[in-house]
Amino acid sequence: MSTDATTVNFSAGSRIVRCPAGQIDASGPWLFWTAQPRAVLRRSVERHGQLLPVLVDWSGQGPVLLAGAARTACLVGLGRDVACLDMGRLDAWEKGLVYVRSNADRDLSDGQIVKALRYFQRLDPGRTGDVHEELGLEPRSRRERLVVEWLSLPVMWDRFLQEGHAPLACADLLAGFGPDGLEMLAPLFEHLSWSRGSAVNLLTWLQESSVRDGRTIRELMDEAGVEGILRSDLSPKDAMSRITANVRCLRFPRLSRMEQDFAATARTIAAGTRWRLIQPDQFESGKVELSVAVGGLSGLHTAAQDLVRMASHEGWGALFSGDDR
Amino acid sequence: MSVLPAHLRGISRVVVDAAVARSPVASRVHQRLSDLPWEILADGERLTPGLSREDILYLKQYRGRFLRFCPGTSHYRCCGYQIIHIGENCPLRCSYCILQAYFQDRVLKVWANQDDLWRELDEAFSAHPGRRVRVGTGEFTDSLVLEPLTGYSHDLVAFLARYPQVCLELKSKVVDLSWMEAASDPIRVLPAWSLNSPAIVDTEEQGVCASLEQRLAAAQTCARAGFRVCLHFDPIIYYPGWQDGYARTAEMIFDYLRPADIAYVSMGSFRHMPELRRCIAENFPGSTYIYGEFITGLDGKQRLLKPLRVEQFRFLVTRLRRGGLDQQLYLCMESDEVWQAVLGRTPENLGGLYRHLMDLAFGE
């Protein structure tokens, strides 16, 4: 068996052995992405038996599983022996590599990649880059950069990534917050699953407001009422919308106020009609866009009459000029 | 040889295209930077990739068009001036500078094939001797920042003296008046300085530009010599306490200049492409004005929310009007709505901004 850091090959000494499934130690931390075997695999193993050996290191007292956890689990359930390919004595780094390579055709999620890299990071933080390509990270790609950034975060954040609560795209933003900021932000990701765009916006607005206004993340989140929203019985979607809107108000106070004023006046003008009034360009042009959907002539006549009535409303001046009068 | 100004002391190497190695510009640079390494690029050879540093001065044989229109932008009013392209990049380190996002590298480039420039300008200006033209060199570089080395503006002023229909604006943040002796008619040259609030000059112009006092004193010198000057409040930046800063600068103008000394004053709010914001955040992490309330303008660039821009413009206009300026005031890249809200008139009321500024430039 080669002990080269990046090359682990079969040697002439590799051998196939059989042992009872329950005898295999399948608790190694290098088994990064194990999951309950799928029904199709269970059925196949039950009907046709084990067609491929699992990989083990049997250099010690008993076989230590290196790869093949799903097959082993099936065979444990069936109480059968397991055919193992004994790879010989491997160190912890090599065990991790064997597992990664035996899963080389898997399409790995960001969370899976980070989980594997945390293992290698604990063994030798200076060498994790050696494994990037094995994990499908293109050299100098955005994904690689973000993964590296993510590894600078406390390990507790990995769960948020793995559970889909925090997207990898946030890595560099999160890394910029520092320990206190991260501690304040963690509750946001505990139970809420943020989309990439929403999370990036939220964190960007918080970070920029903090830098611009010289305020801590705690102060900003207090002002945005985040804690109260998280404790409320709002649905996750509504809670995220409320938090996002409140944080946006902190980042863009004047624009938010103008949008609120516009919406209130537009509602008054269009009350009782099917017309929709929007400001199309963040008040840059001072224009108002009106739209209505009609299904026939009668609807068209009604919309036209509504428009005539709306045109005499005194609120239009405020809509057209924004607040730069 | 006189001591180089601080902003030129960082140049550590000169690269020259062989075709322009004996040009007047190259000879002057060679004389003034005789102690620096001097590398000549053979015809067809390019500057080595990776040499994208601001400490390199590259005297280049430029093959593109020297005379071009200001790129302007859609939906907003452009002053319509024409650019004489004499080089790229600038050794001054202003945090807000568009050039850091506009060009691929930071190499200081000078188009040293002046004969080609003269030929192109002569063709353009001789073809329409009756058509007035307002030109400037301060779009892709500072007009005067390399003047102690190249004497470029001196040459240009001397060359343009034979075209009375051309008015040249030299826009800068440094003080170098060596070009003045080449100006036979002060009416045809408009020295111009960028102005900002003292706080912005101190924190965002990184200390190697001339101070506000020096810029205005230089403008005063020009005015006393019969030149009219231009002042540019661009970019106006929104930051806590901006009122005090811009009020102070407006006051200072009239300590040095009479309204009649000033051809025109432009005002432009800080606007940027998204790439520039990234550059500023990376290169100048202390520059927090980039986190203001910017929206995407009608031209796709980021602009300060309109009411905030209008508030700043109105504030400044009020103070400049108190000093006696009015018709000379114009807005750079703004909509008619903003013009109306700030100045109470639109470019149309002035007969068009292009024509209005042309009249002001020619003192009419």
XYZ file of C-alpha atoms in Angstrom:
689
model
C 0.000 0.000 0.000
C 1.391 3.364 -0.935
C 1.431 5.955 1.822
C 1.892 8.886 -0.491
C -0.340 11.746 0.641
C -2.137 12.063 -2.624
C -1.915 8.548 -4.023
C -3.571 5.557 -2.429
C -3.490 2.449 -4.654
C -4.112 -1.178 -4.377
C -0.928 -3.064 -3.693
C -0.116 -6.692 -4.301
C -1.016 -7.302 -0.682
C -4.651 -6.213 -1.026
C -6.980 -9.125 -0.372
C -10.655 -9.998 -0.394
C -11.927 -11.310 2.915
C -15.373 -12.150 4.308
C -16.654 -11.317 7.744
C -19.983 -10.993 9.519
C -21.492 -7.591 8.812
C -21.874 -6.795 12.509
C -18.125 -7.183 12.976
C -17.266 -4.207 10.766
C -16.546 -0.931 12.503
C -18.526 1.583 10.445
C -18.112 4.570 12.742
C -15.096 6.249 11.139
C -15.330 10.049 10.797
C -14.109 9.734 7.194
C -17.442 8.201 6.178
C -18.586 11.709 5.366
C -21.785 11.277 3.469
C -23.365 8.074 4.783
C -27.119 7.819 4.725
C -29.719 5.121 5.145
C -29.509 2.818 2.093
C -32.183 3.399 -0.498
C -34.874 0.792 -1.003
C -33.579 -0.111 -4.451
C -30.182 -1.035 -3.011
C -31.761 -3.033 -0.188
C -33.840 -4.988 -2.704
C -30.869 -5.610 -4.958
C -28.650 -6.849 -2.134
C -31.455 -9.021 -0.788
C -32.239 -10.599 -4.171
C -28.868 -10.724 -5.860
C -26.388 -10.529 -3.017
C -23.367 -8.268 -2.659
C -21.825 -7.755 -6.085
C -18.961 -5.456 -5.059
C -16.767 -5.695 -1.958
C -16.717 -2.877 0.550
C -13.348 -1.319 1.394
C -11.809 -1.911 4.801
C -8.590 -1.464 6.704
C -8.023 -4.720 8.550
C -4.597 -3.950 9.848
C -5.823 -3.878 13.450
C -8.065 -6.027 15.590
C -11.002 -6.010 13.189
C -12.151 -4.587 9.875
C -12.594 -0.825 9.818
C -14.910 0.357 7.061
C -13.367 2.778 4.571
C -16.153 2.897 1.993
C -19.357 0.982 1.273
C -21.464 2.038 4.243
C -24.791 1.599 2.452
C -24.026 -1.956 1.340
C -22.733 -2.776 4.793
C -25.910 -1.417 6.367
C -28.036 -3.561 4.019
C -26.036 -6.666 4.891
C -26.212 -5.891 8.598
C -29.997 -5.755 8.215
C -29.987 -9.084 6.418
C -27.550 -10.659 8.916
C -25.209 -11.716 6.101
C -21.459 -11.775 5.782
C -19.748 -8.955 3.924
C -17.125 -9.304 1.223
C -14.392 -6.794 2.021
C -11.371 -5.604 0.109
C -8.714 -5.069 2.749
C -6.684 -2.024 1.701
C -4.091 -2.545 4.415
C -2.928 -0.002 6.945
C -3.933 3.565 6.099
C -3.517 6.747 8.104
C -6.457 9.030 8.778
C -5.711 11.270 5.791
C -5.590 8.283 3.439
C -8.809 6.863 4.841
C -10.507 10.147 3.991
C -9.058 10.087 0.492
C -10.191 6.495 -0.096
C -13.719 7.456 0.880
C -13.728 10.529 -1.350
C -12.351 8.578 -4.302
C -14.762 5.727 -3.898
C -17.522 8.350 -4.193
C -15.878 10.169 -7.060
C -18.918 10.007 -9.312
C -21.249 11.627 -6.793
C -22.601 15.088 -7.365
C -21.658 16.651 -4.062
C -23.592 19.414 -2.366
C -21.784 22.381 -0.838
C -22.519 21.000 2.610
C -21.012 17.615 1.740
C -17.855 19.220 0.419
C -17.460 21.339 3.519
C -18.067 18.320 5.751
C -15.273 16.403 4.076
C -12.910 19.349 4.125
C -13.496 19.936 7.820
C -12.176 16.394 8.391
C -9.036 17.091 6.400
C -8.724 20.550 7.951
C -8.608 19.008 11.430
C -5.840 16.640 10.317
C -3.686 19.192 8.523
C -5.128 22.647 7.808
C -2.270 23.470 5.471
C -3.026 20.637 3.055
C -6.771 20.869 2.491
C -6.164 22.436 -0.906
C -4.729 19.087 -2.058
C -8.178 17.545 -1.801
C -10.162 20.262 -3.596
C -9.942 18.722 -7.016
C -10.870 15.280 -5.642
C -14.032 16.902 -4.315
C -14.873 18.391 -7.694
C -13.805 21.939 -6.894
C -12.406 23.562 -10.014
C -9.151 25.378 -9.247
C -9.683 29.126 -8.772
C -13.424 28.773 -9.279
C -15.923 30.866 -7.361
C -17.156 27.748 -5.613
C -13.672 26.877 -4.463
C -13.136 30.403 -3.150
C -16.415 30.322 -1.265
C -15.711 26.897 0.219
C -12.337 28.103 1.475
C -14.057 31.154 2.950
C -16.653 28.947 4.597
C -13.947 26.897 6.286
C -12.887 30.063 8.105
C -16.281 30.155 9.845
C -16.914 28.395 13.155
C -17.818 24.719 12.653
C -21.290 25.285 14.079
C -22.196 27.125 10.855
C -21.686 23.942 8.826
C -25.019 22.637 10.029
C -26.805 25.653 8.549
C -25.127 24.958 5.224
C -25.832 21.239 5.319
C -29.465 21.757 6.243
C -29.919 24.300 3.480
C -30.567 27.179 5.863
C -27.562 29.220 4.752
C -26.271 29.122 1.151
C -22.578 28.858 0.341
C -22.874 32.167 -1.527
C -22.919 33.887 1.878
C -19.515 32.569 2.876
C -17.472 35.689 2.212
C -20.137 37.940 3.671
C -20.376 35.847 6.826
C -16.604 35.698 7.128
C -16.570 39.489 7.261
C -18.726 39.738 10.379
C -16.319 38.502 13.044
C -17.192 36.331 16.051
C -19.654 38.748 17.720
C -21.513 39.423 14.524
C -21.717 35.734 13.687
C -23.092 34.959 17.113
C -25.816 37.552 16.570
C -26.593 36.233 13.105
C -26.789 32.538 14.004
C -30.421 32.596 15.209
C -31.468 33.864 11.788
C -30.322 30.596 10.251
C -31.333 28.230 13.032
C -34.838 27.532 11.743
C -35.196 29.601 8.603
C -34.032 28.455 5.166
C -32.786 31.443 3.225
C -32.543 31.449 -0.543
C -29.274 32.561 -2.008
C -30.551 35.968 -3.080
C -32.383 36.702 0.157
C -29.467 35.673 2.346
C -26.955 37.666 0.323
C -29.182 40.748 0.406
C -29.886 40.468 4.105
C -26.240 40.044 5.081
C -25.051 42.705 2.649
C -27.531 45.247 3.990
C -26.626 44.466 7.585
C -22.920 44.672 6.913
C -23.147 47.882 4.892
C -25.444 49.554 7.418
C -23.080 48.572 10.185
C -20.042 50.032 8.400
C -21.836 53.161 7.236
C -23.591 53.999 10.488
C -20.943 52.699 12.888
C -23.434 50.423 14.604
C -23.055 46.859 15.796
C -24.986 43.997 14.296
C -26.757 43.617 17.626
C -27.984 47.231 17.482
C -29.174 46.847 13.922
C -30.951 43.583 14.593
C -32.597 45.050 17.678
C -33.852 47.980 15.651
C -35.115 45.629 12.970
C -37.001 43.683 15.642
C -35.420 40.420 14.551
C -35.689 38.666 17.889
C -39.379 39.421 18.203
C -40.055 38.229 14.678
C -38.201 34.982 15.304
C -40.225 34.411 18.474
C -43.537 35.223 16.792
C -45.830 32.629 15.287
C -45.285 33.928 11.771
C -44.689 31.284 9.109
C -40.999 30.945 8.138
C -41.719 32.634 4.828
C -43.480 35.571 6.455
C -40.811 35.852 9.115
C -38.087 36.031 6.474
C -40.051 38.617 4.497
C -40.578 40.754 7.601
C -36.938 40.567 8.649
C -35.744 41.326 5.131
C -38.070 44.307 4.817
C -37.040 45.714 8.190
C -33.337 45.344 7.494
C -33.795 46.914 4.071
C -35.406 49.908 5.795
C -32.255 50.324 7.861
C -30.039 50.127 4.805
C -32.217 52.379 2.619
C -34.172 54.548 5.049
C -35.148 57.352 2.683
C -36.000 55.056 -0.212
C -38.053 52.808 2.059
C -39.994 55.766 3.402
C -40.690 56.985 -0.116
C -41.844 53.530 -1.161
C -44.167 53.309 1.825
C -45.595 56.777 1.155
C -46.045 55.954 -2.513
C -47.781 52.668 -1.750
C -50.123 54.325 0.730
C -51.084 57.116 -1.672
C -51.405 54.712 -4.596
C -53.742 52.537 -2.549
C -55.921 55.529 -1.756
C -56.078 56.671 -5.367
C -56.842 53.234 -6.759
C -59.147 52.126 -3.956
C -62.150 50.211 -5.284
C -60.678 49.853 -8.798
C -58.643 47.194 -10.540
C -55.889 49.641 -11.412
C -52.406 49.024 -10.149
C -50.026 51.944 -9.661
C -46.312 51.436 -9.337
C -43.175 53.567 -9.359
C -40.999 51.862 -11.967
C -37.481 53.116 -11.268
C -36.881 53.818 -7.600
C -38.095 57.400 -8.043
C -35.428 58.274 -10.556
C -37.887 59.430 -13.203
C -40.807 60.660 -11.105
C -43.109 58.647 -13.311
C -45.999 56.404 -12.329
C -46.841 53.231 -14.181
C -50.514 52.315 -14.298
C -51.811 48.916 -15.304
C -55.087 47.099 -15.323
C -56.154 43.686 -16.566
C -59.586 43.551 -18.185
C -61.460 40.584 -19.570
C -63.919 42.257 -21.892
C -65.556 45.475 -23.067
C -67.549 45.954 -19.921
C -64.397 45.638 -17.814
C -62.657 48.081 -20.147
C -65.426 50.672 -19.755
C -65.323 50.312 -16.007
C -61.535 50.700 -15.957
C -61.792 53.794 -18.147
C -64.383 55.357 -15.858
C -62.260 54.491 -12.842
C -59.260 56.099 -14.489
C -61.151 59.320 -15.144
C -62.290 59.386 -11.528
C -58.784 58.584 -10.276
C -57.259 61.357 -12.389
C -58.944 64.007 -10.276
C -57.538 62.642 -7.041
C -55.401 65.144 -5.176
C -52.757 62.548 -4.298
C -51.171 62.449 -7.769
C -48.850 65.362 -7.094
C -47.104 63.415 -4.373
C -46.787 60.355 -6.606
C -45.256 62.232 -9.510
C -42.747 64.250 -7.596
C -41.565 61.789 -4.959
C -40.239 63.950 -2.162
C -37.941 66.273 -4.066
C -40.407 69.121 -4.360
C 16.660 69.201 -12.324
C 13.866 70.377 -10.025
C 12.469 67.957 -7.471
C 9.559 65.912 -8.745
C 6.170 66.477 -7.134
C 5.167 63.807 -4.600
C 2.669 62.143 -6.916
C 5.407 61.363 -9.462
C 8.003 60.025 -7.069
C 6.445 56.559 -7.133
C 7.406 55.987 -10.766
C 10.184 53.429 -10.746
C 10.469 52.373 -14.346
C 9.888 53.733 -17.848
C 8.859 51.625 -20.815
C 8.895 53.103 -24.316
C 7.706 51.845 -27.671
C 10.690 51.924 -30.034
C 8.695 53.946 -32.566
C 8.394 56.861 -30.129
C 11.708 56.489 -28.295
C 13.057 59.648 -29.964
C 9.865 61.658 -29.723
C 9.926 65.014 -27.903
C 7.835 63.550 -25.088
C 10.186 60.584 -24.643
C 13.238 62.857 -24.738
C 11.805 65.050 -21.996
C 10.865 62.083 -19.841
C 14.282 60.572 -20.375
C 15.950 63.791 -19.328
C 13.787 64.186 -16.227
C 13.860 60.544 -15.140
C 17.393 59.793 -16.252
C 18.147 57.718 -13.163
C 15.333 55.208 -13.763
C 15.525 51.928 -15.725
C 14.504 52.531 -19.320
C 13.103 49.678 -21.372
C 12.424 49.918 -25.097
C 9.780 47.708 -26.641
C 10.513 46.662 -30.209
C 7.787 47.147 -32.809
C 5.038 44.610 -32.157
C 6.270 43.839 -28.669
C 3.838 44.398 -25.848
C 4.204 45.352 -22.240
C 4.845 42.123 -20.342
C 1.622 40.792 -18.823
C 1.638 41.235 -15.103
C 3.297 44.629 -15.316
C 0.011 46.268 -14.511
C 1.504 48.533 -11.906
C 1.062 52.219 -11.357
C 4.793 52.704 -10.841
C 5.421 52.122 -14.549
C 5.308 54.982 -17.010
C 4.651 53.677 -20.506
C 5.302 55.979 -23.445
C 3.244 54.387 -26.128
C 2.683 54.663 -29.821
C -1.070 55.016 -29.736
C -2.948 53.691 -32.744
C -6.518 54.586 -31.831
C -8.500 57.791 -32.301
C -7.231 60.727 -30.313
C -10.288 62.929 -30.730
C -13.561 61.507 -29.551
C -16.801 62.505 -27.906
C -17.292 62.126 -24.184
C -19.057 58.764 -23.734
C -21.926 60.424 -21.859
C -24.845 58.200 -21.048
C -28.419 57.750 -22.116
C -31.362 59.435 -20.375
C -29.217 62.185 -18.820
C -27.937 65.523 -20.090
C -24.334 65.432 -21.270
C -22.276 68.596 -21.734
C -21.116 67.295 -25.114
C -17.479 68.160 -24.860
C -14.891 66.351 -26.914
C -11.973 64.454 -25.516
C -8.439 64.721 -26.744
C -7.076 61.391 -25.652
C -3.477 61.882 -24.512
C -3.029 58.917 -22.189
C -4.540 56.696 -19.571
C -4.486 56.386 -15.797
C -3.351 58.669 -13.061
C -0.896 58.390 -10.167
C -3.235 60.244 -7.814
C -5.068 57.877 -5.500
C -8.598 59.251 -5.277
C -10.848 56.577 -3.804
C -13.779 57.447 -6.037
C -11.812 57.459 -9.293
C -13.626 55.696 -12.113
C -10.332 54.855 -13.812
C -9.589 52.061 -11.333
C -12.581 50.159 -12.708
C -12.426 51.485 -16.252
C -8.991 50.250 -17.288
C -7.488 46.787 -17.064
C -4.303 47.977 -15.411
C -2.817 50.885 -13.500
C 0.150 51.549 -15.786
C 0.554 55.269 -16.491
C 0.299 55.538 -20.261
C 1.194 58.508 -22.389
C 0.537 58.592 -26.127
C 3.953 59.762 -27.211
C 3.310 59.802 -30.971
C 2.287 63.427 -30.894
C 2.827 63.844 -34.641
C -0.093 61.496 -35.200
C -2.140 63.474 -32.706
C -1.339 66.780 -34.394
C -2.227 65.285 -37.767
C -5.587 64.035 -36.585
C -6.466 67.266 -34.820
C -5.443 69.318 -37.812
C -7.628 67.222 -40.101
C -10.583 67.578 -37.744
C -10.253 71.283 -37.047
C -9.160 72.402 -40.513
C -12.108 70.644 -42.107
C -14.545 72.939 -40.260
C -12.711 76.141 -39.409
C -15.937 77.922 -38.517
C -17.220 75.288 -36.130
C -16.436 75.960 -32.494
C -15.132 73.059 -30.503
C -14.746 72.574 -26.772
C -12.125 69.952 -26.034
C -10.433 68.627 -22.933
C -7.861 66.076 -21.866
C -9.106 65.282 -18.369
C -11.325 62.317 -19.116
C -8.968 59.326 -19.000
C -6.199 60.967 -17.000
C -5.572 64.171 -15.100
C -4.649 66.866 -17.629
C -1.631 68.139 -15.719
C -0.514 65.337 -13.453
C 2.362 64.197 -15.704
C 3.132 67.671 -17.014
C 6.473 68.012 -15.141
C 7.668 64.940 -17.033
C 6.014 65.163 -20.423
C 5.180 68.809 -21.064
C 2.193 67.450 -22.971
C -0.287 70.184 -22.130
C 2.309 72.827 -22.963
C 2.667 71.270 -26.422
C -1.079 70.981 -26.863
C -1.748 74.573 -25.864
C 0.932 75.736 -28.306
C -0.425 73.549 -31.095
C -4.045 74.629 -30.645
C -3.126 78.310 -30.780
C -3.452 78.099 -34.543
C -7.121 77.057 -34.315
C -9.065 79.987 -32.895
C -12.307 78.040 -32.957
C -10.987 75.514 -30.429
C -11.197 76.010 -26.700
C -9.121 73.643 -24.581
C -10.013 72.744 -21.013
C -7.213 71.416 -18.793
C -8.789 69.649 -15.840
C -6.695 68.740 -12.832
C -6.278 68.213 -9.118
C -2.662 69.302 -9.069
C -0.980 72.623 -9.707
C 1.274 72.959 -12.721
C 1.053 76.197 -14.655
C 4.002 75.635 -16.972
C 1.605 75.439 -19.942
C 0.637 79.104 -19.468
C 3.654 80.449 -21.320
C 2.553 78.558 -24.438
C -0.880 80.197 -24.487
C -0.914 83.096 -26.893
C -4.606 83.803 -26.309
C -5.882 83.146 -22.786
C -9.462 83.076 -24.037
C -8.826 79.740 -25.773
C -7.590 77.853 -22.736
C -9.705 77.006 -19.711
C -7.708 75.773 -16.755
C -10.033 73.732 -14.568
C -9.830 72.242 -11.115
C -11.920 69.613 -9.412
C -13.257 70.773 -6.083
C -14.788 68.892 -3.229
C -15.547 69.386 0.422
C -12.420 69.702 2.592
C -13.254 66.428 4.341
C -13.454 64.555 1.048
C -10.232 66.134 -0.196
C -8.514 65.068 3.024
C -9.837 61.534 3.269
C -10.687 60.437 -0.263
C -7.998 62.138 -2.331
C -5.221 60.520 -0.320
C -3.176 63.609 0.321
C -1.088 63.797 -2.866
C -3.427 66.099 -4.724
C -3.038 69.824 -4.287
C -5.000 71.218 -1.374
C -8.172 73.179 -2.053
C -6.305 76.365 -1.218
C -3.536 75.498 -3.680
C -6.025 74.689 -6.434
C -7.920 77.915 -5.910
C -4.735 79.947 -5.602
C -3.609 78.482 -8.929
C -6.981 79.364 -10.414
C -6.500 82.890 -9.104
C -3.086 83.090 -10.757
C -4.653 82.035 -14.038
C -7.491 84.523 -13.655
C -5.020 87.334 -13.017
C -3.201 86.329 -16.190
C -6.431 86.743 -18.179
C -7.617 83.155 -18.255
C -11.105 82.192 -17.168
C -11.244 79.062 -15.086
C -13.652 76.168 -14.704
C -14.530 74.462 -11.461
C -15.941 70.981 -11.143
C -17.757 69.714 -8.094
C -17.588 66.119 -9.179
C -18.168 63.777 -7.507
C -20.325 65.373 -4.865
C -20.388 62.850 -2.074
C -23.078 62.255 0.513
C -21.575 61.789 3.952
C -22.461 62.903 7.477
C -21.730 66.613 7.722
C -21.585 67.225 3.972
C -23.403 70.539 4.366
C -20.579 72.129 6.364
C -17.958 70.801 3.972
C -19.528 71.930 0.724
C -20.535 75.278 2.245
C -16.901 75.868 3.208
C -15.628 75.063 -0.279
C -18.254 77.308 -1.860
C -17.118 80.145 0.409
C -13.488 79.532 -0.410
C -14.136 79.930 -4.133
C -15.073 83.543 -3.648
C -12.051 84.197 -1.460
C -9.949 83.566 -4.539
C -12.092 84.249 -7.588
C -14.636 86.735 -8.872
C -17.689 85.296 -10.666
C -16.397 86.852 -13.876
C -13.211 84.802 -13.556
C -15.219 81.606 -13.801
C -16.334 80.255 -17.179
C -18.538 77.582 -15.676
C -19.021 75.331 -12.677
C -20.222 71.773 -13.032
C -21.848 69.673 -10.350
C -22.048 65.917 -10.560
C -23.193 63.490 -7.922
C -21.080 60.403 -7.256
C -22.261 57.749 -9.703
C -20.637 54.511 -10.590
C -20.701 51.177 -12.285
C -21.024 48.226 -9.899
C -17.388 47.260 -10.605
C -16.178 50.566 -9.223
C -17.904 49.927 -5.926
C -16.092 46.629 -5.622
C -12.777 48.343 -6.382
C -13.397 51.038 -3.791
C -14.447 48.530 -1.126
C -11.286 46.555 -1.793
C -8.795 49.392 -2.275
C -10.239 51.891 0.199
C -12.042 50.019 2.968
C -12.441 53.224 4.987
C -14.486 54.871 2.240
C -17.963 54.273 3.590
C -19.757 56.717 1.306
C -20.212 53.835 -1.129
C -22.846 52.485 1.266
C -25.124 55.449 0.697
C -28.626 55.083 -0.716
C -27.725 54.305 -4.301
C -30.256 53.116 -6.819
C -29.841 51.894 -10.368
C -30.270 54.905 -12.605
C -31.963 54.968 -15.984
C -28.570 54.377 -17.614
C -27.796 51.333 -15.466
C -25.248 53.150 -13.296
C -25.610 53.464 -9.563
C -26.716 56.924 -8.462
C -27.675 58.464 -5.183
C -31.430 58.436 -4.606
C -32.812 61.446 -6.449
C -34.138 63.482 -3.495
C -30.755 63.195 -1.807
C -28.975 64.376 -4.947
C -31.405 67.225 -5.355
C -30.885 68.198 -1.714
C -27.120 68.390 -2.190
C -27.298 70.211 -5.519
C -29.769 72.770 -4.173
C -27.619 73.382 -1.141
C -24.546 74.027 -3.240
C -26.371 76.062 -5.860
C -27.805 78.330 -3.180
C -24.308 79.075 -1.896
C -22.794 79.531 -5.324
C -25.595 81.885 -6.317
C -24.957 83.917 -3.190
C -21.420 84.405 -4.484
C -22.706 85.690 -7.788
C -22.711 82.593 -10.000
C -25.834 81.507 -11.804
C -25.782 81.022 -15.553
C -22.370 79.363 -15.216
C -23.812 76.562 -13.113
C -24.669 73.287 -14.752
C -25.310 69.704 -13.773
C -23.278 66.843 -15.138
C -25.298 63.858 -16.314
C -28.641 64.724 -14.776
C -32.210 64.595 -16.028
C -34.363 67.584 -16.932
C -36.401 66.900 -13.803
C -33.357 67.321 -11.604
C -32.276 70.404 -13.530
C -35.694 71.930 -12.990
C -35.799 71.004 -9.323
C -32.308 72.358 -8.655
C -31.733 75.252 -11.027
C -35.308 76.120 -11.980
C -34.483 75.646 -15.641
C -33.659 72.888 -18.078
C -30.891 72.768 -20.693
C -33.558 73.526 -23.269
C -34.225 76.873 -21.598
C -30.550 77.664 -22.171
C -30.715 76.787 -25.845
C -29.224 73.356 -25.152
C -26.413 72.548 -22.759
C -23.861 71.981 -25.490
C -24.448 75.402 -27.022
C -24.714 77.122 -23.638
C -21.387 75.767 -22.458
C -19.811 76.556 -25.789
C -20.888 80.190 -25.374
C -19.544 80.265 -21.844
C -16.299 78.628 -22.911
C -15.759 81.270 -25.570
C -16.729 84.066 -23.205
C -19.877 85.011 -25.041
